[in-house]
């Protein structure tokens, strides 16, 4: 089966008449889960939040992107009862082996720095089918390129297109300590944290043009708060995203 045939199939959704094969994803999980437990003792915190949503609605998992292990860890703690389908940068599929592994894991490509209508339609269809879509709004790993970190509002837009589904903030605490520049691999305990769902309707008090960006901003601030293990109000969003609009003062009143 070709990659694009997988992208348009369902996975653990309400309608399973066009279900993608599970054997590839199950094989990846069977190999990577023991590795994650053995080397990094990966474990979830507040996983009951996403378990409670199972079967009730599709939802978007939004996470900050600090390590190559982010997707790996979130994927493993969500399984085996649920299956998160990550939006992956299209250039990753240029590597045939990596592209095949991502496809088996249920991921699908999105063009970076472009309005990828096909990817958005796929994600919306998955959400309407009560599936889970995973998005890293920063677009690339923080500190791993010369790019100034920029927050993209696409996560909230996709949640709206998928039927105004909730957005669940997430983070992989300590994943950034595994491989730091100039240092050997380390084996810290990694915790995958989930936050309370964020709902688009809660941002209706803002001007229309700000709602989607503010919603994504708020969800990602929750992710960084869990990452740093501090209250959300202590996260310095202007420092993290100097080119984006800052909503700190607005949410102080909420």
Coordinates of C-alpha atoms in Angstrom, one line a residue, residues 3 6 9-10 17 25 30 50 55 90 96 106 114 128-129 144 154 168 198 200 207 218 223-224 230:
X3 CA 1.9 6.1 1.7
X6 CA -2.7 5.4 4.4
X9 CA -7.7 6.0 5.9
X10 CA -9.1 6.2 9.4
X17 CA -15.0 0.9 7.7
X25 CA 2.1 0.8 13.9
X30 CA 6.2 -3.1 20.2
X50 CA -7.2 12.2 27.0
X55 CA -15.1 8.0 22.0
X90 CA 6.6 16.8 4.3
X96 CA 11.9 6.5 2.2
X106 CA -0.4 7.0 11.3
X114 CA 2.4 27.1 3.3
X128 CA -14.8 14.7 12.7
X129 CA -14.3 10.9 12.9
X144 CA 17.9 23.3 16.3
X154 CA -3.0 26.4 12.4
X168 CA -5.2 19.3 24.7
X198 CA -8.8 24.2 25.7
X200 CA -12.3 27.6 21.0
X207 CA -11.8 40.2 18.1
X218 CA -2.8 29.9 25.2
X223 CA 2.6 23.3 27.3
X224 CA 5.6 25.4 28.3
X230 CA 5.7 26.6 36.6

